[in-house]
mmCIF file with all atom_site columns, C-alpha atoms in Angstrom:
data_model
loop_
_atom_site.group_PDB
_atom_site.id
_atom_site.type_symbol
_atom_site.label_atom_id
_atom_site.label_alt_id
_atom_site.label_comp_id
_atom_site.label_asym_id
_atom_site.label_entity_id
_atom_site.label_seq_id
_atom_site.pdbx_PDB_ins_code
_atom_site.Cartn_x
_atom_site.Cartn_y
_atom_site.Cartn_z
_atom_site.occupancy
_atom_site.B_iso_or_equiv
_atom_site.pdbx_formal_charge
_atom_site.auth_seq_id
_atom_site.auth_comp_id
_atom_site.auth_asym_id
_atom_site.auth_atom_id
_atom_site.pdbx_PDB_model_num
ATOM 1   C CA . UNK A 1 1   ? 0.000  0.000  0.000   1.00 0.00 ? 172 UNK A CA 1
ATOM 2   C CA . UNK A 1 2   ? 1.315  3.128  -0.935  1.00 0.00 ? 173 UNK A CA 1
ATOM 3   C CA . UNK A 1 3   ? 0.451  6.520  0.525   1.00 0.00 ? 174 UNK A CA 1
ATOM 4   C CA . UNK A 1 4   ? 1.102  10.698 -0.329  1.00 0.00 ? 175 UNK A CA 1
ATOM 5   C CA . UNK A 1 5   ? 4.122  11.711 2.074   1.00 0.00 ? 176 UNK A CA 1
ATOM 6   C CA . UNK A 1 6   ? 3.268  15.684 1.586   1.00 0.00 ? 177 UNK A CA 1
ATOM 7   C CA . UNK A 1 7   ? 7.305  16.032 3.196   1.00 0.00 ? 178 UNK A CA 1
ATOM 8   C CA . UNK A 1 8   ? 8.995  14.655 0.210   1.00 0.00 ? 179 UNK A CA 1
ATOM 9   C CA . UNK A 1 9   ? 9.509  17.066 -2.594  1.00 0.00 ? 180 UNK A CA 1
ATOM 10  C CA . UNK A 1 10  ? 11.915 15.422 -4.613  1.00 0.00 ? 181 UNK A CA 1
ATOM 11  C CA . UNK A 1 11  ? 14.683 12.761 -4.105  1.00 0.00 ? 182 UNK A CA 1
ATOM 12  C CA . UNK A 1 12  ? 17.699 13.521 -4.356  1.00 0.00 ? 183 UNK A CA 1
ATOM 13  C CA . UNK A 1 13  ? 20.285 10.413 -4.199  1.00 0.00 ? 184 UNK A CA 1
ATOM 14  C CA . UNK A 1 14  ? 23.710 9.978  -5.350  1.00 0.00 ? 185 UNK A CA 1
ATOM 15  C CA . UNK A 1 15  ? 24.766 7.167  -8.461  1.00 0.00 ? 186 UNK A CA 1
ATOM 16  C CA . UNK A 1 16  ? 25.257 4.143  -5.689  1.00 0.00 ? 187 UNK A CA 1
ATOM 17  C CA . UNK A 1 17  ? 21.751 4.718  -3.806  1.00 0.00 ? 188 UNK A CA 1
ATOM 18  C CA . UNK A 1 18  ? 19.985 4.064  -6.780  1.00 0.00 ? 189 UNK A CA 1
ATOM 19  C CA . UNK A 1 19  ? 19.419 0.658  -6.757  1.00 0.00 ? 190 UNK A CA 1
ATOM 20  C CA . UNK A 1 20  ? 16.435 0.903  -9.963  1.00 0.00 ? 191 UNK A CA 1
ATOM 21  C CA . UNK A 1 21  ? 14.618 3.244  -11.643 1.00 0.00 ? 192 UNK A CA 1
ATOM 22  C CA . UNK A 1 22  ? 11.542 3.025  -13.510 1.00 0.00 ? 193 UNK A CA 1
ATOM 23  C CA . UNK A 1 23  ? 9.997  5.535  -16.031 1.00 0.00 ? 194 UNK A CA 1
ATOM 24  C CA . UNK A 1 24  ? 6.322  6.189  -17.834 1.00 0.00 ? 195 UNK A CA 1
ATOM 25  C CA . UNK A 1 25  ? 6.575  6.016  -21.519 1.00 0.00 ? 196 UNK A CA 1
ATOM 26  C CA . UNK A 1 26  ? 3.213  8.366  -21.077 1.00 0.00 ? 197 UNK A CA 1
ATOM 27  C CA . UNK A 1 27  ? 2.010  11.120 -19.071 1.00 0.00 ? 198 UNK A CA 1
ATOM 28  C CA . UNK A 1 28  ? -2.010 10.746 -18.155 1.00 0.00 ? 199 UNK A CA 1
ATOM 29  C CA . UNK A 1 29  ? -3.911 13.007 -16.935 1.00 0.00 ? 200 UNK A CA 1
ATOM 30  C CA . UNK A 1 30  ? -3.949 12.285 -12.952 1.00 0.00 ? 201 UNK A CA 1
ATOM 31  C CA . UNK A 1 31  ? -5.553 13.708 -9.992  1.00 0.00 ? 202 UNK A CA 1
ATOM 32  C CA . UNK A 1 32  ? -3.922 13.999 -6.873  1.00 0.00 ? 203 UNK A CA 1
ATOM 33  C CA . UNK A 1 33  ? -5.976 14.753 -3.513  1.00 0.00 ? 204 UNK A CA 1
ATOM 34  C CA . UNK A 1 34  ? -4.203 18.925 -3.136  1.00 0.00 ? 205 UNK A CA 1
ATOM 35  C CA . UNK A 1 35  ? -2.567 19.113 -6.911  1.00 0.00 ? 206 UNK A CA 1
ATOM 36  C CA . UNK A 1 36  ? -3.779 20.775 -9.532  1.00 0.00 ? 207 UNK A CA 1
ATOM 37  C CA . UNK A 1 37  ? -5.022 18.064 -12.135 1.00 0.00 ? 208 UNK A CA 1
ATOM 38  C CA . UNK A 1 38  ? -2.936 17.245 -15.009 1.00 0.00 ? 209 UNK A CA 1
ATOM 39  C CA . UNK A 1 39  ? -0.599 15.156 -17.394 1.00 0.00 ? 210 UNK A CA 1
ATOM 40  C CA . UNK A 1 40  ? 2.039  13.277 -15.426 1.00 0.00 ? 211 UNK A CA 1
ATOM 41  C CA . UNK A 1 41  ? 5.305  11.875 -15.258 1.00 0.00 ? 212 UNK A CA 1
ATOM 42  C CA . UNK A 1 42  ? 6.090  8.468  -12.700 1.00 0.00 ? 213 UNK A CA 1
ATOM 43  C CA . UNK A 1 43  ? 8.849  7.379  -11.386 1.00 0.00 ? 214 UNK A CA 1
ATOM 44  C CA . UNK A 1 44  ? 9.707  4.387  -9.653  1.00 0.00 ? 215 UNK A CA 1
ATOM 45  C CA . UNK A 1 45  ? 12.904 4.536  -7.504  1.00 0.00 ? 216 UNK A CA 1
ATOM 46  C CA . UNK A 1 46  ? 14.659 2.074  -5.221  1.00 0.00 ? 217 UNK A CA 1
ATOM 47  C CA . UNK A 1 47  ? 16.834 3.774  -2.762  1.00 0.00 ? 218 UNK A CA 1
ATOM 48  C CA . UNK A 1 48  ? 19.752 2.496  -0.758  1.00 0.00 ? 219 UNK A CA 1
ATOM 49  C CA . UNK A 1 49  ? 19.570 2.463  3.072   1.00 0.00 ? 220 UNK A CA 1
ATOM 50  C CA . UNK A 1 50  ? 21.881 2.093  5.673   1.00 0.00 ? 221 UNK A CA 1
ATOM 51  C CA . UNK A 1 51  ? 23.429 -1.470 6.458   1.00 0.00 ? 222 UNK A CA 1
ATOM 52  C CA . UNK A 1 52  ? 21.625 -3.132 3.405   1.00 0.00 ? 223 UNK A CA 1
ATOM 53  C CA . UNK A 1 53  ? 18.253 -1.716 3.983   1.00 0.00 ? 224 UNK A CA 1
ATOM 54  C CA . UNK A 1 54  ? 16.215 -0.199 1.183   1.00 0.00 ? 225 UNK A CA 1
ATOM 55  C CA . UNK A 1 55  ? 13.020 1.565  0.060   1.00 0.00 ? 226 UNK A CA 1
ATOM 56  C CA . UNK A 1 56  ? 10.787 2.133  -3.113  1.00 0.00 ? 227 UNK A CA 1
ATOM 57  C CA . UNK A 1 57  ? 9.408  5.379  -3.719  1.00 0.00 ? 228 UNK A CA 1
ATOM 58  C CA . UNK A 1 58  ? 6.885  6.411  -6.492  1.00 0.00 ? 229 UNK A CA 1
ATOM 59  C CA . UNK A 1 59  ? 7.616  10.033 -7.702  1.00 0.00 ? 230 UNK A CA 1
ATOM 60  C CA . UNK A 1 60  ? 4.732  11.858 -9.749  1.00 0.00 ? 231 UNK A CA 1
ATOM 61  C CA . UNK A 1 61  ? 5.887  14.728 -11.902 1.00 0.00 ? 232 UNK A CA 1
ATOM 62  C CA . UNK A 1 62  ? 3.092  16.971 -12.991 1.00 0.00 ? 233 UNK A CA 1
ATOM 63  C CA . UNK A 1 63  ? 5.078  19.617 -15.406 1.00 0.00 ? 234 UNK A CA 1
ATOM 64  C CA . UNK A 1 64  ? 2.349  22.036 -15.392 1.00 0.00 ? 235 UNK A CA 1
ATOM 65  C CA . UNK A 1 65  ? 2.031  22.786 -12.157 1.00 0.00 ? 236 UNK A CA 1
ATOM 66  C CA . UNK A 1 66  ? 5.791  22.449 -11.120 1.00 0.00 ? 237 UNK A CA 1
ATOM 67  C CA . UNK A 1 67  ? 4.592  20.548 -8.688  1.00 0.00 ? 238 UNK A CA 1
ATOM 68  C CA . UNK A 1 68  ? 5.124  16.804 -7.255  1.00 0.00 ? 239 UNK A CA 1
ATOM 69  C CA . UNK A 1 69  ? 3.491  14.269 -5.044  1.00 0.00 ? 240 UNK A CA 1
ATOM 70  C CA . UNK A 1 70  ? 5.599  11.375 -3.443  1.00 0.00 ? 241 UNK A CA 1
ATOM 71  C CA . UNK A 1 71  ? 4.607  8.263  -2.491  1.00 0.00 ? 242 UNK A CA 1
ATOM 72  C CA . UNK A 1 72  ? 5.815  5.605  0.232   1.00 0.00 ? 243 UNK A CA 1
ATOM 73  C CA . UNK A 1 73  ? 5.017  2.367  0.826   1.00 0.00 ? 244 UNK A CA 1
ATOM 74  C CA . UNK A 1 74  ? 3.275  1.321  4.832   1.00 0.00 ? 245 UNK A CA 1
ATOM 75  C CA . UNK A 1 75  ? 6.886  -0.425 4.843   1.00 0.00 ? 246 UNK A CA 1
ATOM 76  C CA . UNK A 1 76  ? 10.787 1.783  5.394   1.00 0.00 ? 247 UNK A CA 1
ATOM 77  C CA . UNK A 1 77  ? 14.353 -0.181 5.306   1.00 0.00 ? 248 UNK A CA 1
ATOM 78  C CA . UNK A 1 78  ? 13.409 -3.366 3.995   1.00 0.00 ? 249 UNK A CA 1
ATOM 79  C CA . UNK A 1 79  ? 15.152 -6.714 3.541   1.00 0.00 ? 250 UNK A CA 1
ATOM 80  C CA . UNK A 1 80  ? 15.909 -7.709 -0.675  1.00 0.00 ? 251 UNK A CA 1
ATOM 81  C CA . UNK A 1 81  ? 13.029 -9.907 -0.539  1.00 0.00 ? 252 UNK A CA 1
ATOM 82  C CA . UNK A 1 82  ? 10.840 -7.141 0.539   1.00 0.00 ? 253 UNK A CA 1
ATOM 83  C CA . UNK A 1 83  ? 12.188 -4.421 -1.643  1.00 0.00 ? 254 UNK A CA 1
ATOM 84  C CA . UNK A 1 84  ? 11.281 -6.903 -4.687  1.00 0.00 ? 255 UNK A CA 1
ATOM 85  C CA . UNK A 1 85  ? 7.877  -7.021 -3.051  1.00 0.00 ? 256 UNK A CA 1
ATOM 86  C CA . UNK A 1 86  ? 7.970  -3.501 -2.743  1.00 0.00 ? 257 UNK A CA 1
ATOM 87  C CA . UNK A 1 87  ? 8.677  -2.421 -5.991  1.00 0.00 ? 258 UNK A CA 1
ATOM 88  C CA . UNK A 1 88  ? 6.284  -4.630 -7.637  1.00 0.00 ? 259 UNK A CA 1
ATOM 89  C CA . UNK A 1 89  ? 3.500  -3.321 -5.461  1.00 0.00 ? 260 UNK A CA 1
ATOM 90  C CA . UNK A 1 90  ? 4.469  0.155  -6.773  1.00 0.00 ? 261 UNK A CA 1
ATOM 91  C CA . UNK A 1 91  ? 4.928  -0.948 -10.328 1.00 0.00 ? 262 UNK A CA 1
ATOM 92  C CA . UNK A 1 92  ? 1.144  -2.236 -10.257 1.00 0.00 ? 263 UNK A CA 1
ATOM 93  C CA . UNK A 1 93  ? 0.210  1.030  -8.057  1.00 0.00 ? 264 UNK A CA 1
ATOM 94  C CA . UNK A 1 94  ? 1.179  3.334  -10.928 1.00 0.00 ? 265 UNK A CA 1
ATOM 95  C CA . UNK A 1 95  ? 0.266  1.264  -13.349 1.00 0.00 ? 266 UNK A CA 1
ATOM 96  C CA . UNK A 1 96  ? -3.472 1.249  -11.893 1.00 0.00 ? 267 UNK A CA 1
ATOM 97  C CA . UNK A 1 97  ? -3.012 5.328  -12.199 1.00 0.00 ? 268 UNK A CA 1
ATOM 98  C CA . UNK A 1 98  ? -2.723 4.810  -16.087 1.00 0.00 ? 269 UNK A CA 1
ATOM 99  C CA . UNK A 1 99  ? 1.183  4.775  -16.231 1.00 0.00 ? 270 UNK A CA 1
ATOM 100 C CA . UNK A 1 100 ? 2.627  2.052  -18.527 1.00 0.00 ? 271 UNK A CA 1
ATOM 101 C CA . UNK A 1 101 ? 6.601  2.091  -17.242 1.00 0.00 ? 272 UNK A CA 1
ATOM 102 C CA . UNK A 1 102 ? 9.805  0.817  -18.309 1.00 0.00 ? 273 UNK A CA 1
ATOM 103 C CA . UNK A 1 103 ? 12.389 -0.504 -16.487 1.00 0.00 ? 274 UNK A CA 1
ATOM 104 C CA . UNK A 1 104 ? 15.704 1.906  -17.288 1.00 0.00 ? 275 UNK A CA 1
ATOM 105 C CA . UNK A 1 105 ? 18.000 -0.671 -16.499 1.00 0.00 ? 276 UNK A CA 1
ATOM 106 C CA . UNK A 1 106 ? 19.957 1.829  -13.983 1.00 0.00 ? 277 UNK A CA 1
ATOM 107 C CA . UNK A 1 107 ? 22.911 -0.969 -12.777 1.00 0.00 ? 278 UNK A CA 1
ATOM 108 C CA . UNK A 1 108 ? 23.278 -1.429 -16.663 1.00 0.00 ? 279 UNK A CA 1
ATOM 109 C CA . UNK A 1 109 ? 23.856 2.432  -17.650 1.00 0.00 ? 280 UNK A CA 1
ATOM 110 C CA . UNK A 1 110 ? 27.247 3.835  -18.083 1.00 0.00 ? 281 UNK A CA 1
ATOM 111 C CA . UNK A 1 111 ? 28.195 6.033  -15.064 1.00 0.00 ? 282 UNK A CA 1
ATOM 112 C CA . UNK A 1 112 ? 28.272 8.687  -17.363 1.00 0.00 ? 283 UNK A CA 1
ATOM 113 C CA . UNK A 1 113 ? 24.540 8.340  -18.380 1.00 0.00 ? 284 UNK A CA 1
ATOM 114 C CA . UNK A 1 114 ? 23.422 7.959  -14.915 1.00 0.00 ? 285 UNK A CA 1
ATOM 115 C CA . UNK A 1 115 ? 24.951 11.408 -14.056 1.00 0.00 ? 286 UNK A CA 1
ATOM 116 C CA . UNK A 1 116 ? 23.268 13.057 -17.033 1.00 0.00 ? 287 UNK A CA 1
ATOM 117 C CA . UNK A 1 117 ? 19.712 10.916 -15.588 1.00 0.00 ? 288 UNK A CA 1
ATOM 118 C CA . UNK A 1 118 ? 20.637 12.668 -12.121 1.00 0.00 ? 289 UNK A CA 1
ATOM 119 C CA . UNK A 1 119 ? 20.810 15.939 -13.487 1.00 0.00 ? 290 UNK A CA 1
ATOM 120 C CA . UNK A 1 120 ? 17.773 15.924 -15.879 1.00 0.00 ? 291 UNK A CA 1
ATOM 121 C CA . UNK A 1 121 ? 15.079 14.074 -14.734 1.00 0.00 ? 292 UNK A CA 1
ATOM 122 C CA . UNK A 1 122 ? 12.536 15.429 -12.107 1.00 0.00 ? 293 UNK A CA 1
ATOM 123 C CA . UNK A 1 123 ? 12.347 13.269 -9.559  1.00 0.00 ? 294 UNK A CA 1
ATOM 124 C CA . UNK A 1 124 ? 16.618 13.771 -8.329  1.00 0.00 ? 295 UNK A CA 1
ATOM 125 C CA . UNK A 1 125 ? 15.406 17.359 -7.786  1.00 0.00 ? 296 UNK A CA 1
ATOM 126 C CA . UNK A 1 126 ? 15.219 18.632 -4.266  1.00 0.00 ? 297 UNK A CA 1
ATOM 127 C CA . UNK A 1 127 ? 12.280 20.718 -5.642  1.00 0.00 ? 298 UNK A CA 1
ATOM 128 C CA . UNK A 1 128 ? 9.966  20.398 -8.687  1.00 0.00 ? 299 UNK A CA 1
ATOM 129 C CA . UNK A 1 129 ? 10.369 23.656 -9.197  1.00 0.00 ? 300 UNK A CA 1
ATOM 130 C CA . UNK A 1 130 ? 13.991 23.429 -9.881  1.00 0.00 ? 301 UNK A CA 1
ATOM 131 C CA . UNK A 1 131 ? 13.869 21.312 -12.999 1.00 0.00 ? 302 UNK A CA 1
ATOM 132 C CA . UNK A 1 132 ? 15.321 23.378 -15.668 1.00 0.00 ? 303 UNK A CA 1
ATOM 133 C CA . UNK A 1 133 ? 12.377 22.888 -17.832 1.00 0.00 ? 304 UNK A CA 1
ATOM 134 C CA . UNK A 1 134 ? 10.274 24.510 -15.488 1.00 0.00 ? 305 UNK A CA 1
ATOM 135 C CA . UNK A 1 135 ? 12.702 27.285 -14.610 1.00 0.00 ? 306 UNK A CA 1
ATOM 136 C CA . UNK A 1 136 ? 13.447 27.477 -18.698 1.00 0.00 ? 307 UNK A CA 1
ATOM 137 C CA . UNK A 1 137 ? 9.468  27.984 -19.198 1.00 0.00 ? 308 UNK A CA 1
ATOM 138 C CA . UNK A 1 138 ? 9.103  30.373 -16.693 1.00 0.00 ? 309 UNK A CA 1
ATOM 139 C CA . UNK A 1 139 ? 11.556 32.637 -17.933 1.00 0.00 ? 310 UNK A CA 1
ATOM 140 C CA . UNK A 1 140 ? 9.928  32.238 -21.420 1.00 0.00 ? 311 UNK A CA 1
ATOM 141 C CA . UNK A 1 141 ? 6.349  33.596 -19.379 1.00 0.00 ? 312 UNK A CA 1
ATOM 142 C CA . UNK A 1 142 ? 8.134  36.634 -18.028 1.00 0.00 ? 313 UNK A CA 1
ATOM 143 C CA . UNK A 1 143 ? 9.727  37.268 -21.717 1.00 0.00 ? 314 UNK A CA 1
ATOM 144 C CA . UNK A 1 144 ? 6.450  36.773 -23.499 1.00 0.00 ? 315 UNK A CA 1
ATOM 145 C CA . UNK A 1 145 ? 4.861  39.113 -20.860 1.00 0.00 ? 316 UNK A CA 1
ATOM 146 C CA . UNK A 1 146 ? 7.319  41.998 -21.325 1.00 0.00 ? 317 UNK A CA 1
ATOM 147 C CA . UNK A 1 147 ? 7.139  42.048 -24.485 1.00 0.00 ? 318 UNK A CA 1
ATOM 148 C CA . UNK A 1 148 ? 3.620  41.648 -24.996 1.00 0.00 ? 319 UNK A CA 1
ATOM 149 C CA . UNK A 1 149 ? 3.654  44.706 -22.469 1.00 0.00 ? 320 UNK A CA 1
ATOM 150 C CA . UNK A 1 150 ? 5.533  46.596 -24.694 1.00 0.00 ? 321 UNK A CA 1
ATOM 151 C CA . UNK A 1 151 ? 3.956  46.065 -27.648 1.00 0.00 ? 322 UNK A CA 1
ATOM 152 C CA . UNK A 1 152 ? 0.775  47.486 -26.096 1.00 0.00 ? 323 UNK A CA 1
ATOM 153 C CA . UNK A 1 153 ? 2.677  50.356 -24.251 1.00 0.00 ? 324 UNK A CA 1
ATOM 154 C CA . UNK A 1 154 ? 3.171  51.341 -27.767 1.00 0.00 ? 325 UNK A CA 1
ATOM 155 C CA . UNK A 1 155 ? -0.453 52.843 -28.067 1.00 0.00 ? 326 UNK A CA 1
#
């Protein structure tokens, strides 16, 4: 069972915490219980714990809003057995949302590509509203506006 942790804006991790990632090949359009509605992005993520402990967390990215909602599963620091457990309960809990995901093979990727995935994607973000594309698009609002501003000053 997995539940909205409202503390959890992003995760941040390092290369050798990430023990798998998941990603949607589509964005629905989700509800979440406080979020504005919209298309989404999901994430999957396994985390490293301390002293062989881990935990799956399911990360959805709704771009529009520059917003996020994280969720956790009733279980924290789990054995291997249970992380497998764990991550195919989240697998089937985003899946249920409308999410078809694929497994980015994260132990398989060059170090350099997991890097570039650490710096790019949404959910490694301490805050949705860091992600460049959502910094990138509201600088491209404030242009638009000034001009726009402008244009009609001109009258």
């Amino acid at each position: 069972m997995f539940n909205l942790d409202e503390r959890y804006r992003g995760l941040p991790a390092t290369r050798e915490q990430i023990l798998a990632l998941h990603t949607s090949l589509n964005a629905p359009h989700v509800a979440i219980p406080g979020k504005q509605a919209g298309p989404a992005q999901a994430f999957v993520v396994g985390l490293r714990g301390g002293q062989g402990t881990a935990a799956v967390f399911v990360y959805l990215y709704l771009a529009e809003a520059a917003d996020c909602a994280v969720y956790l599963s009733g279980r924290r620091n789990v054995s291997a057995d249970e992380y497998r457990d764990d991550e195919g309960d989240a697998l089937a809990f985003v899946e249920s949302l409308g999410f078809m995901m694929d497994d980015a093979n994260w132990r398989a990727m060059a170090p350099e590509q997991q890097d570039e995935q650490l710096k790019t994607l949404p959910v490694f973000f301490k805050d949705p509203t860091l992600v460049p594309a959502v910094v990138a698009r509201a600088e491209e609002k404030k242009n638009v506006t000034t001009t726009l501003g402008r244009f009609l000053a001109a009258f």
